[in-house]
Structure formats: structure tokens, C-alpha cells
């Protein structure tokens, strides 16, 4: 199975946090999950609130579980709220449909993981995720 490596996950996390600093973002929390939805890296900036790790993981986990970004999941939730509620029940509450969860694709366009970021506005979270992924030469999928 192709999956994001620890080295890549750590570099993605650092790249995302660096982009957050460049954007003057609020304190961020960044989670990187592998293609099986297992946590590889989690970093929380000082003063980020207590629930931020769970939120970041849920954004990434939902993306892996359903094969689309958490922005796509938010659009799905708006269009079909009952269906999204059912999916979240099946996923034991681990899906958070808000932008900031971005799929990681390799050079063959295979999903090898996902990044979940929280702490600022969802669009800022997503931009930081994309920057981290692209920093290591992988493809960010926000669809």
C-alpha cells in the first residue's frame, strides 16, 4: 500500500505551520494521516485550544474515509445533511465536514494520506495544508 512516510508527514506539518506564520494565522494544529487513516504526525502550536487535535484529525480522517477533501464533505453536508449525518454516525463521529482536510496524492495520483488543519478560518487552514503538501513535492487535492 502506498502511504505517506513519517519523513514526509513531518515535513508537511512543518511546511503547513510555516505557511501559517507567513499568513499570521491563529495558532494551528496539524494532523497527517496515512492512507489507512492512521495518525502519522500531530503538532499543536502553543495556545491552540484543547479540542484542536481532535478537530484536525477528524478533518483528515473524513477525507481519507470518503475519498474527498473536507471542503467537498462540507458541500455534501449542505446539499444532503441527512446523508452526511448518517455517514458521521457510521464513522462514529470522526468526520468533520469543514474545509481544512486535504487529500495527499502521489505522482501516480494515488491517495497516500490526508492533512487536517484547524485553528484559523477554514480557508486559511486549507491554504496551509496545501502549502505543506506541495512543499514536499506531493499533490494537494481539495476537491
Coordinates of N, CA and C in Angstrom, one line a residue:
X1 N 0.8 -1.2 0.0 CA 0.0 0.0 0.0 C 0.9 1.2 0.0
X2 N 0.6 2.2 -0.9 CA 1.3 3.4 -0.9 C 0.8 4.3 0.2
X3 N 1.7 4.9 0.9 CA 1.2 5.7 2.0 C 2.3 6.8 2.3
X4 N 1.9 7.9 3.0 CA 2.8 8.9 3.3 C 3.8 8.4 4.4
X5 N 5.0 8.8 4.3 CA 6.0 8.4 5.2 C 6.1 9.3 6.4
X6 N 6.7 8.9 7.5 CA 6.9 9.7 8.6 C 7.7 11.0 8.2
X7 N 8.8 10.8 7.4 CA 9.6 11.9 7.0 C 8.8 12.9 6.2
X8 N 7.9 12.4 5.3 CA 7.1 13.3 4.5 C 6.1 14.0 5.5
X9 N 5.5 13.3 6.4 CA 4.5 13.8 7.3 C 5.0 14.9 8.1
X10 N 6.2 14.7 8.7 CA 6.9 15.8 9.5 C 7.2 17.0 8.6
X11 N 7.6 16.8 7.4 CA 7.9 18.0 6.5 C 6.6 18.7 6.1
X12 N 5.6 17.9 5.9 CA 4.3 18.6 5.6 C 3.8 19.4 6.8
X13 N 3.9 18.9 8.0 CA 3.5 19.6 9.2 C 4.3 20.9 9.3
X14 N 5.6 20.8 9.2 CA 6.4 22.0 9.3 C 6.1 23.0 8.2
X15 N 5.9 22.5 7.0 CA 5.6 23.4 5.9 C 4.2 24.1 6.1
X16 N 3.3 23.4 6.6 CA 2.0 24.0 6.9 C 2.1 25.0 8.0
X17 N 2.8 24.7 9.1 CA 2.9 25.7 10.2 C 3.7 26.9 9.7
X18 N 4.7 26.7 8.9 CA 5.4 27.9 8.3 C 4.5 28.8 7.5
X19 N 3.7 28.2 6.7 CA 2.7 29.0 5.9 C 1.8 29.7 6.8
X20 N 1.4 29.1 7.9 CA 0.5 29.8 8.9 C 1.2 31.0 9.5
X21 N 2.5 30.9 9.8 CA 3.2 32.0 10.3 C 3.2 33.2 9.2
X22 N 3.5 32.8 8.0 CA 3.6 33.8 6.9 C 2.2 34.5 6.7
X23 N 1.1 33.8 7.0 CA -0.2 34.3 6.9 C -0.7 35.0 8.2
X24 N 0.1 35.0 9.2 CA -0.3 35.5 10.5 C -1.6 34.8 11.0
X25 N -1.6 33.5 10.8 CA -2.7 32.7 11.3 C -2.8 32.6 12.8
X26 N -3.9 32.3 13.3 CA -4.1 31.9 14.7 C -3.3 30.6 14.9
X27 N -3.1 30.3 16.2 CA -2.3 29.0 16.5 C -3.0 27.8 15.8
X28 N -2.2 27.1 15.1 CA -2.7 26.0 14.3 C -2.4 24.6 14.9
X29 N -3.2 23.6 14.6 CA -2.9 22.2 14.9 C -3.0 21.5 13.6
X30 N -2.0 20.7 13.3 CA -1.8 20.0 12.0 C -1.7 18.5 12.3
X31 N -2.6 17.7 11.6 CA -2.6 16.3 11.7 C -2.3 15.7 10.3
X32 N -1.4 14.7 10.2 CA -1.2 14.0 9.0 C -1.5 12.5 9.2
X33 N -2.4 12.0 8.4 CA -2.8 10.6 8.5 C -2.4 9.9 7.3
X34 N -2.1 8.6 7.4 CA -1.7 7.8 6.3 C -2.9 7.3 5.5
X35 N -2.7 6.5 4.4 CA -3.8 6.1 3.6 C -4.8 5.2 4.3
X36 N -4.4 4.6 5.4 CA -5.3 3.8 6.2 C -6.0 4.6 7.3
X37 N -5.8 5.9 7.3 CA -6.4 6.7 8.3 C -5.8 6.7 9.7
X38 N -4.5 6.3 9.7 CA -3.8 6.2 11.0 C -2.9 7.5 11.1
X39 N -2.9 8.0 12.3 CA -2.1 9.2 12.6 C -0.6 9.0 12.5
X40 N 0.0 9.8 11.7 CA 1.5 9.7 11.5 C 2.2 10.9 12.2
X41 N 1.6 12.1 12.1 CA 2.2 13.3 12.8 C 1.1 14.2 13.3
X42 N 1.3 14.7 14.4 CA 0.4 15.7 15.0 C 1.2 16.8 15.7
X43 N 1.0 18.0 15.3 CA 1.6 19.1 16.0 C 0.6 20.2 16.3
X44 N 0.7 20.7 17.6 CA -0.2 21.8 18.0 C 0.6 22.9 18.5
X45 N 0.4 24.1 17.9 CA 1.1 25.3 18.3 C 0.7 25.7 19.7
X46 N 1.6 26.4 20.4 CA 1.3 26.9 21.7 C 0.1 27.7 21.7
X47 N -0.7 27.6 22.7 CA -2.0 28.3 22.9 C -3.2 27.8 22.0
X48 N -2.9 26.8 21.2 CA -4.1 26.2 20.5 C -5.0 25.5 21.5
X49 N -6.3 25.6 21.3 CA -7.2 25.1 22.3 C -7.3 23.6 22.4
X50 N -7.8 23.1 23.4 CA -7.9 21.7 23.8 C -8.4 20.8 22.7
X51 N -9.5 21.2 22.0 CA -10.1 20.3 21.0 C -9.5 20.3 19.7
X52 N -8.5 21.2 19.5 CA -7.9 21.3 18.1 C -7.3 20.0 17.6
X53 N -6.6 19.2 18.4 CA -6.1 17.9 17.8 C -7.3 17.0 17.3
X54 N -8.3 16.9 18.0 CA -9.5 16.1 17.6 C -10.1 16.6 16.3
X55 N -10.2 18.0 16.2 CA -10.8 18.6 15.0 C -9.9 18.3 13.8
X56 N -8.6 18.5 14.0 CA -7.7 18.3 12.8 C -7.7 16.9 12.4
X57 N -7.7 15.9 13.3 CA -7.8 14.5 12.9 C -9.1 14.2 12.2
X58 N -10.2 14.8 12.7 CA -11.5 14.5 12.1 C -11.6 15.0 10.7
X59 N -11.0 16.2 10.4 CA -11.0 16.7 9.1 C -10.2 15.8 8.1
X60 N -9.0 15.3 8.6 CA -8.2 14.4 7.7 C -8.9 13.0 7.6
X61 N -9.4 12.5 8.7 CA -10.0 11.2 8.7 C -11.2 11.1 7.8
X62 N -12.0 12.1 7.8 CA -13.2 12.1 6.9 C -12.8 12.1 5.5
X63 N -11.7 12.9 5.2 CA -11.2 13.0 3.8 C -10.7 11.6 3.4
X64 N -10.0 10.9 4.2 CA -9.5 9.6 3.8 C -10.7 8.6 3.7
X65 N -11.6 8.6 4.7 CA -12.7 7.7 4.7 C -13.6 7.8 3.5
X66 N -13.8 9.0 3.0 CA -14.7 9.2 1.9 C -14.1 9.6 0.6
X67 N -12.7 9.8 0.6 CA -12.0 10.0 -0.7 C -12.2 11.4 -1.3
X68 N -12.5 12.3 -0.4 CA -12.6 13.7 -0.9 C -12.2 14.7 0.2
X69 N -11.9 15.9 -0.2 CA -11.5 16.9 0.8 C -12.6 17.2 1.8
X70 N -12.3 17.7 2.9 CA -13.3 18.1 3.9 C -14.1 19.3 3.3
X71 N -13.6 20.1 2.4 CA -14.4 21.1 1.7 C -15.5 20.4 0.9
X72 N -15.1 19.3 0.2 CA -16.1 18.6 -0.6 C -17.1 17.9 0.4
X73 N -16.7 17.5 1.5 CA -17.6 17.0 2.5 C -18.6 18.0 3.0
X74 N -18.1 19.3 3.2 CA -18.9 20.4 3.7 C -20.0 20.7 2.6
X75 N -19.6 20.6 1.4 CA -20.6 20.8 0.3 C -21.6 19.7 0.3
X76 N -21.2 18.5 0.5 CA -22.1 17.4 0.6 C -23.0 17.5 1.8
X77 N -22.5 18.0 2.9 CA -23.4 18.1 4.1 C -24.4 19.2 3.9
X78 N -24.0 20.3 3.1 CA -25.0 21.3 2.9 C -26.1 20.9 1.9
X79 N -25.7 20.0 0.9 CA -26.7 19.5 0.0 C -27.6 18.4 0.5
X80 N -26.9 17.5 1.3 CA -27.6 16.3 1.8 C -27.3 16.1 3.3
X81 N -27.8 17.0 4.2 CA -27.5 16.9 5.6 C -27.8 15.6 6.2
X82 N -28.9 15.0 5.9 CA -29.3 13.7 6.5 C -28.3 12.6 6.1
X83 N -27.9 12.6 4.8 CA -26.9 11.6 4.4 C -25.6 11.8 5.1
X84 N -25.1 13.1 5.3 CA -23.9 13.3 6.0 C -24.0 12.9 7.5
X85 N -25.1 13.2 8.1 CA -25.3 12.7 9.4 C -25.2 11.2 9.6
X86 N -25.8 10.5 8.6 CA -25.7 9.0 8.6 C -24.3 8.6 8.4
X87 N -23.5 9.2 7.5 CA -22.1 8.9 7.3 C -21.3 9.1 8.6
X88 N -21.6 10.2 9.3 CA -20.9 10.5 10.5 C -21.2 9.5 11.6
X89 N -22.5 9.1 11.6 CA -22.9 8.1 12.6 C -22.1 6.8 12.3
X90 N -22.1 6.4 11.1 CA -21.3 5.2 10.7 C -19.8 5.3 11.0
X91 N -19.3 6.5 10.8 CA -17.9 6.8 11.1 C -17.6 7.1 12.6
X92 N -18.6 6.8 13.4 CA -18.5 7.0 14.9 C -18.1 8.4 15.3
X93 N -18.6 9.4 14.5 CA -18.4 10.8 14.8 C -17.1 11.3 14.4
X94 N -16.3 10.6 13.6 CA -14.9 11.0 13.3 C -14.9 11.9 12.0
X95 N -16.0 12.3 11.5 CA -16.0 13.1 10.2 C -16.4 14.5 10.5
X96 N -15.5 15.5 10.2 CA -15.8 16.9 10.4 C -15.9 17.6 9.0
X97 N -17.1 17.9 8.5 CA -17.2 18.5 7.2 C -17.0 20.0 7.1
X98 N -15.8 20.4 7.2 CA -15.4 21.8 7.1 C -14.1 21.9 6.5
X99 N -13.8 22.9 5.6 CA -12.5 23.0 4.9 C -11.4 23.0 5.9
X100 N -10.3 22.3 5.4 CA -9.1 22.2 6.2 C -8.5 20.8 6.2
X101 N -9.3 19.9 5.6 CA -8.9 18.5 5.4 C -8.6 18.3 3.9
X102 N -7.3 18.0 3.6 CA -6.9 17.9 2.2 C -6.2 16.6 1.9
X103 N -6.6 15.9 0.8 CA -6.0 14.6 0.5 C -4.6 14.8 -0.1
X104 N -3.8 13.9 0.2 CA -2.4 13.9 -0.3 C -2.3 12.8 -1.4
X105 N -1.9 13.3 -2.6 CA -1.8 12.3 -3.7 C -0.3 12.3 -4.2
X106 N 0.1 11.1 -4.6 CA 1.5 10.9 -5.1 C 1.6 11.2 -6.6
X107 N 2.7 10.9 -7.2 CA 3.0 11.2 -8.6 C 2.1 10.3 -9.5
X108 N 1.5 9.3 -9.0 CA 0.6 8.4 -9.8 C -0.9 8.8 -9.5
X109 N -1.1 9.9 -8.8 CA -2.4 10.4 -8.4 C -3.1 9.5 -7.4
X110 N -2.4 8.6 -6.7 CA -3.0 7.7 -5.7 C -3.1 8.5 -4.4
X111 N -4.1 8.3 -3.6 CA -4.2 8.9 -2.3 C -3.3 8.2 -1.4
X112 N -2.4 8.9 -0.8 CA -1.4 8.3 0.2 C -1.6 8.8 1.6
X113 N -2.5 9.7 1.8 CA -2.8 10.3 3.1 C -3.7 11.5 3.1
X114 N -3.8 12.2 4.2 CA -4.5 13.4 4.3 C -4.0 14.3 5.4
X115 N -4.1 15.6 5.2 CA -3.8 16.5 6.2 C -5.0 17.2 6.7
X116 N -5.1 17.4 8.0 CA -6.2 18.1 8.6 C -5.6 19.2 9.5
X117 N -6.1 20.4 9.3 CA -5.6 21.6 10.0 C -6.8 22.4 10.5
X118 N -6.6 22.9 11.7 CA -7.6 23.7 12.4 C -6.9 24.8 13.2
X119 N -7.6 25.9 13.5 CA -7.1 27.0 14.3 C -7.5 28.3 13.8
X120 N -7.6 28.5 12.5 CA -8.0 29.8 11.9 C -9.3 29.6 11.1
X121 N -9.6 30.5 10.3 CA -10.7 30.3 9.4 C -10.4 29.1 8.5
X122 N -11.5 28.4 8.1 CA -11.3 27.2 7.3 C -10.5 27.4 6.0
X123 N -10.7 28.5 5.4 CA -9.9 28.8 4.1 C -8.4 28.9 4.4
X124 N -8.1 29.5 5.6 CA -6.7 29.6 6.0 C -6.1 28.3 6.3
X125 N -6.9 27.5 7.1 CA -6.5 26.1 7.4 C -6.2 25.3 6.1
X126 N -7.1 25.4 5.1 CA -6.9 24.7 3.9 C -5.6 25.2 3.1
X127 N -5.4 26.5 3.1 CA -4.3 27.0 2.4 C -3.0 26.5 3.0
X128 N -2.9 26.4 4.3 CA -1.7 25.9 5.0 C -1.5 24.5 4.7
X129 N -2.6 23.7 4.6 CA -2.5 22.3 4.3 C -1.9 22.1 2.9
X130 N -2.4 22.9 2.0 CA -1.9 22.8 0.6 C -0.4 23.1 0.5
X131 N -0.1 24.2 1.2 CA 1.4 24.6 1.2 C 2.3 23.5 1.8
X132 N 1.8 22.9 2.8 CA 2.6 21.8 3.4 C 2.8 20.6 2.5
X133 N 1.7 20.2 1.9 CA 1.8 19.1 0.9 C 2.7 19.4 -0.3
X134 N 2.5 20.6 -0.8 CA 3.3 21.0 -2.0 C 4.7 21.2 -1.7
X135 N 5.0 21.5 -0.5 CA 6.4 21.7 -0.1 C 7.2 20.4 -0.2
X136 N 6.6 19.3 -0.1 CA 7.3 18.0 -0.2 C 7.2 17.4 -1.6
X137 N 6.6 18.2 -2.5 CA 6.5 17.7 -3.9 C 5.4 16.7 -4.2
X138 N 4.4 16.7 -3.3 CA 3.2 15.9 -3.5 C 2.0 16.8 -3.9
X139 N 0.9 16.1 -4.3 CA -0.2 16.8 -4.9 C -1.3 17.0 -3.8
X140 N -1.8 18.2 -3.6 CA -2.9 18.5 -2.7 C -4.2 18.4 -3.5
X141 N -5.1 17.7 -2.9 CA -6.4 17.5 -3.6 C -7.5 18.1 -2.7
X142 N -8.0 19.3 -3.1 CA -9.0 20.0 -2.3 C -10.4 19.7 -2.8
X143 N -10.6 18.8 -3.8 CA -11.9 18.6 -4.4 C -12.8 17.6 -3.6

